[in-house]
Amino acid sequence: MNAPARLAFLADFERLLTEAPFVDSYKFALLIALAELAVERGDDSMATLTLPIRDIAAQFVTIYWRQAMPFGNTIGDGASSVLMQNPGRKAGMIMEVTKLRAQYSSLHAARSGPHWQRSLTRISAGLEDLPIKRLQRLRQGSLPFLYAYDAGSGTIELLPGVAANLRYFHGLVVRAVQGEWLRFVQAMPANQRLLGATTDLSDFLFGSDRSGLERARDRLRMMQADRCFYCESPLRESVDVAHFIPWSRYRRDLVHNLVAVHPACNAHKGELLAAGPLRERWAAWTGLHDTDLADIGAAAGLIVDRQTALRVAEWSYAQARRVGADVWLGGRQYGTLQDAEP
Ligand SMILES: [Zn+2]
């Protein structure tokens, strides 16, 4: 794709965020869902990408799963401590997620439970009714640059080059949408009292599922023979469960992407990709231990999907190579992918 086509996409995206009315959080969630699906299923050509609305609905549940938890410490008078995201009767799709949360201990359990398909049907109907129809509308006129939608088809089609652009600008798109979403939640009067009290709102809305990671830790340690995945020295008392493909690049807790490591090694790697032998070791690891990792994921309530983890890895390394990104080579050594994997 040529540079003007990329810039035109960014300009349209910026117009959408600034000019379209955002009266509930669904449009933000839809944008993030499309960006994730472009990474997981799209490619870097100009091709269109057809997405079943049910698959978008499944992404929706993942996105709202955290947010349907009570926020911070419960407040004294017993009033709801779940953040408001949508005024009035428009809260239906979030209610579906709240119901699933009440019935299942984890997202993984919900996905394999008997209520899942029915919930997806309801959420799909809500998606068609609200954000899919409305996302590309401005206050006046419309900006149909992302997808085409025929009512009743059960799918949307990302227009030529859109999946490629969402992959190319994924970090930028997701951060921009999350920033707007954060402002939206902060500004809702119903949330003011809750937000007065407590911790980091951004982390609550968009952070990783720390409790799931904690639950996976002991078994990951065991599988790794109690050695750090990065430096292979014995682990000590304090152990981090880290995302091999950094969270800043891809924000879903896939169990195949988790490794138990020294906090110091984790800090050295930071938000960079690991290159060279580490990358090969990780790819081999996900294959060798596929079944065990699936078990751990099921027990810890994390997403089990090796194919997606590998596709995400392929995409993020291709991206890093294209922009000449810094990568981590282990210890205190850094370089670029060109140095590490010429
Ligand atoms: Zn280490």
XYZ file of C-alpha atoms and ligand atoms in Angstrom:
343
model
C 0.000 0.000 0.000
C 1.339 3.438 -0.822
C 1.891 6.167 1.730
C -0.990 8.419 0.600
C -3.435 5.514 1.081
C -2.113 4.990 4.614
C -2.398 8.671 5.441
C -5.920 8.814 4.032
C -6.893 5.981 6.360
C -5.435 7.801 9.369
C -7.183 11.018 8.418
C -10.533 9.223 8.167
C -9.909 7.460 11.460
C -9.120 10.759 13.159
C -12.283 12.322 11.726
C -14.326 9.414 13.033
C -12.981 9.790 16.559
C -13.411 13.546 16.677
C -16.543 14.182 14.642
C -18.810 11.204 15.233
C -21.072 11.330 18.279
C -20.110 8.795 20.970
C -23.124 8.414 23.235
C -22.292 4.958 24.572
C -19.122 2.878 24.716
C -20.184 0.340 22.093
C -18.568 2.119 19.187
C -15.231 2.149 20.991
C -15.551 -1.557 21.641
C -16.460 -2.210 18.010
C -13.364 -0.345 16.799
C -11.131 -2.353 19.109
C -12.814 -5.607 18.082
C -12.186 -4.821 14.399
C -8.534 -4.011 15.101
C -8.074 -7.302 16.973
C -9.800 -9.361 14.285
C -7.693 -7.707 11.574
C -4.569 -8.893 13.411
C -5.924 -12.364 14.046
C -7.459 -13.041 10.635
C -6.407 -10.433 8.116
C -3.280 -10.056 6.033
C -1.171 -7.197 4.726
C -2.578 -7.169 1.203
C -5.312 -4.885 -0.094
C -7.833 -7.705 0.330
C -11.253 -7.249 1.866
C -11.996 -9.256 5.015
C -15.401 -10.738 5.776
C -16.174 -10.956 9.496
C -19.149 -12.842 10.930
C -21.005 -10.610 13.367
C -21.039 -13.484 15.875
C -17.235 -13.376 15.922
C -17.341 -9.666 16.617
C -19.808 -10.452 19.417
C -17.321 -12.920 20.909
C -14.649 -10.184 20.880
C -17.146 -7.895 22.579
C -17.548 -10.283 25.479
C -13.773 -10.458 25.873
C -13.481 -6.676 25.841
C -16.257 -6.105 28.402
C -15.488 -9.108 30.590
C -13.150 -7.160 32.874
C -15.269 -4.075 32.823
C -18.386 -5.869 34.048
C -16.644 -6.428 37.394
C -17.356 -4.110 40.296
C -14.907 -1.242 40.209
C -12.568 -0.713 43.163
C -13.801 -1.363 46.684
C -17.526 -1.713 47.123
C -19.117 1.485 48.240
C -20.846 1.658 51.555
C -24.495 2.070 50.673
C -24.683 -1.094 48.599
C -25.327 0.787 45.372
C -24.012 -0.744 42.196
C -20.278 -0.356 41.882
C -20.126 -1.431 38.243
C -19.107 1.510 36.096
C -21.790 3.020 33.905
C -20.933 2.939 30.246
C -24.230 3.376 28.542
C -27.172 5.457 29.549
C -30.597 3.867 29.974
C -31.865 0.932 28.017
C -28.840 0.818 25.751
C -27.016 -1.170 28.416
C -28.407 -4.475 27.070
C -25.222 -5.892 25.597
C -23.234 -5.167 28.741
C -26.027 -6.804 30.744
C -25.457 -9.964 28.716
C -21.798 -9.954 29.710
C -22.721 -9.267 33.341
C -25.060 -12.264 33.275
C -22.340 -14.507 31.878
C -19.961 -13.251 34.549
C -22.463 -14.150 37.228
C -22.815 -17.683 35.859
C -19.210 -18.555 35.057
C -15.991 -18.240 36.968
C -13.969 -17.303 33.900
C -14.219 -16.242 30.295
C -12.912 -19.639 29.279
C -15.691 -21.392 31.198
C -18.303 -19.064 29.705
C -17.095 -19.797 26.178
C -17.554 -23.506 26.618
C -20.776 -23.270 28.631
C -24.372 -23.790 27.468
C -25.324 -20.080 27.570
C -22.591 -18.917 25.224
C -24.344 -19.327 21.874
C -27.538 -17.684 23.080
C -25.592 -14.751 24.483
C -23.761 -14.347 21.186
C -27.091 -14.293 19.363
C -28.393 -11.514 21.598
C -25.197 -9.514 21.428
C -25.035 -9.928 17.651
C -28.539 -8.485 17.370
C -27.507 -5.585 19.587
C -24.384 -4.991 17.525
C -26.381 -4.773 14.326
C -28.937 -2.539 15.926
C -26.493 -0.051 17.416
C -22.785 0.289 16.723
C -22.478 -1.518 13.378
C -25.174 0.635 11.860
C -23.956 3.814 13.496
C -20.195 3.735 13.756
C -19.546 5.319 10.369
C -22.152 8.058 10.766
C -21.089 11.579 11.585
C -23.398 14.236 12.969
C -23.997 15.187 9.382
C -23.465 12.649 6.643
C -21.339 9.576 6.951
C -17.786 8.308 6.575
C -18.072 4.737 5.286
C -14.355 3.987 5.075
C -14.146 0.892 7.292
C -16.713 -1.684 6.241
C -19.794 -2.474 4.210
C -22.785 -3.990 5.919
C -25.918 -5.588 4.477
C -28.666 -6.098 7.027
C -29.510 -9.777 7.328
C -26.198 -11.066 5.941
C -24.801 -11.820 9.382
C -21.427 -10.409 8.335
C -19.624 -7.177 7.682
C -16.934 -6.761 5.066
C -13.853 -4.691 5.795
C -13.195 -2.618 2.674
C -10.047 -3.132 0.561
C -6.914 -2.309 2.552
C -8.728 -1.713 5.850
C -7.537 -4.922 7.509
C -3.983 -4.143 6.341
C -4.196 -0.621 7.773
C -5.658 -1.813 11.066
C -2.717 -4.220 11.322
C -0.197 -1.562 10.338
C -1.534 1.048 12.757
C -2.814 -1.381 15.392
C -1.016 0.123 18.403
C -1.942 3.651 17.424
C -5.577 2.784 16.722
C -6.074 0.864 19.962
C -4.369 3.506 22.113
C -6.363 6.310 20.515
C -9.666 4.484 20.989
C -8.826 3.559 24.580
C -7.936 7.177 25.319
C -11.311 8.377 24.052
C -13.108 5.568 25.867
C -11.373 6.453 29.120
C -12.427 10.088 28.801
C -15.972 8.987 28.035
C -16.248 6.823 31.186
C -14.665 9.518 33.352
C -17.101 12.122 32.105
C -20.281 10.153 32.850
C -21.916 11.780 35.876
C -23.070 8.422 37.251
C -19.426 7.357 37.611
C -18.124 10.365 39.475
C -18.812 8.976 42.925
C -17.162 5.636 42.171
C -14.159 7.126 40.501
C -13.519 9.422 43.422
C -12.385 6.509 45.544
C -9.890 4.364 43.919
C -7.198 2.808 41.762
C -6.141 3.265 38.186
C -9.145 3.447 35.887
C -7.132 2.791 32.749
C -5.745 -0.416 34.173
C -9.198 -1.493 35.318
C -10.746 -0.949 31.893
C -7.954 -2.187 29.672
C -5.378 -4.015 31.772
C -4.430 -7.648 31.731
C -6.284 -10.242 33.821
C -3.728 -10.386 36.630
C -5.691 -12.928 38.635
C -5.717 -15.369 35.709
C -1.976 -14.879 35.302
C -1.420 -15.577 38.987
C -3.444 -18.770 38.755
C -1.272 -19.963 35.874
C 2.013 -19.270 37.613
C 2.707 -22.410 39.585
C 1.984 -24.755 36.704
C 4.014 -22.694 34.260
C 6.929 -22.882 36.700
C 6.585 -26.618 36.875
C 6.464 -27.026 33.099
C 9.565 -24.882 32.789
C 11.350 -27.119 35.320
C 11.417 -24.093 37.614
C 13.722 -22.173 35.286
C 13.257 -18.697 33.866
C 11.928 -18.901 30.312
C 14.231 -16.091 29.233
C 17.636 -16.784 30.808
C 17.080 -20.452 31.796
C 18.582 -19.977 35.254
C 16.648 -21.349 38.238
C 13.708 -19.260 39.371
C 13.691 -17.880 42.886
C 10.873 -16.954 45.204
C 9.625 -13.988 43.243
C 8.375 -14.924 39.756
C 6.639 -12.840 37.097
C 4.155 -14.275 34.643
C 4.994 -12.307 31.498
C 3.452 -11.885 28.053
C 5.987 -13.121 25.495
C 4.430 -10.883 22.833
C 4.193 -7.747 24.964
C 0.821 -6.596 26.256
C 1.363 -3.170 24.697
C 1.302 -4.827 21.261
C -1.546 -7.249 21.787
C -4.034 -7.005 24.607
C -5.580 -10.406 25.179
C -4.446 -12.961 27.717
C -3.712 -15.968 25.520
C -2.261 -18.758 27.624
C 0.250 -19.714 24.910
C 1.700 -16.220 25.217
C 2.553 -16.572 28.919
C 5.929 -17.469 30.392
C 7.274 -17.569 33.962
C 10.374 -15.408 34.320
C 12.646 -13.542 36.722
C 11.304 -10.067 37.492
C 14.695 -8.687 36.439
C 14.585 -10.460 33.061
C 11.031 -9.225 32.618
C 12.144 -5.671 33.338
C 15.039 -5.900 30.870
C 12.723 -7.077 28.128
C 10.152 -4.409 28.968
C 7.661 -3.848 26.178
C 10.015 -5.136 23.465
C 9.812 -8.260 21.367
C 12.381 -10.957 22.108
C 14.491 -11.899 19.105
C 16.900 -14.599 17.987
C 16.938 -17.975 19.774
C 14.327 -16.813 22.286
C 11.753 -16.373 19.585
C 12.436 -19.850 18.199
C 12.333 -21.367 21.654
C 8.947 -19.795 22.340
C 7.427 -20.993 19.034
C 8.697 -24.528 19.702
C 7.464 -24.341 23.299
C 3.865 -23.573 22.283
C 3.868 -26.658 20.074
C 5.609 -29.047 22.455
C 3.394 -28.080 25.378
C 0.192 -27.311 23.512
C -1.934 -29.735 25.532
C -0.505 -28.732 28.902
C -0.902 -25.055 28.092
C -4.522 -25.681 27.101
C -5.075 -27.352 30.486
C -3.510 -24.443 32.330
C -5.586 -21.989 30.338
C -8.795 -23.855 31.127
C -7.953 -24.001 34.837
C -6.895 -20.357 35.044
C -9.728 -19.026 32.879
C -7.449 -17.760 30.111
C -8.014 -17.869 26.373
C -6.719 -21.054 24.743
C -5.916 -20.494 21.071
C -2.459 -21.468 19.857
C -3.127 -20.608 16.199
C -4.078 -17.067 17.128
C -1.032 -16.716 19.368
C 1.199 -17.755 16.451
C -0.551 -15.449 14.004
C -0.241 -12.559 16.403
C 3.468 -13.323 16.808
C 3.992 -13.442 13.050
C 2.225 -10.118 12.657
C 4.102 -8.370 15.436
C 7.536 -9.518 14.230
C 6.720 -8.484 10.658
C 5.642 -5.103 12.001
C 8.827 -4.735 14.062
C 10.982 -5.641 11.077
C 9.224 -3.127 8.867
C 9.733 -0.208 11.218
C 13.203 -1.284 12.400
C 11.978 -1.584 15.990
C 14.365 -2.268 18.874
C 14.215 -5.858 20.096
C 15.557 -7.614 23.156
C 18.338 -10.164 22.681
C 18.507 -11.307 26.314
C 20.318 -9.890 29.332
C 21.076 -6.258 28.706
C 21.461 -6.672 24.975
C 19.288 -4.923 22.472
C 19.322 -4.643 18.703
C 16.998 -4.793 15.743
C 15.474 -7.806 14.043
C 17.768 -7.201 11.098
C 20.748 -7.778 13.419
C 19.209 -10.763 15.167
C 17.483 -12.549 12.305
C 19.018 -11.307 9.079
Zn 15.788 -14.915 33.957
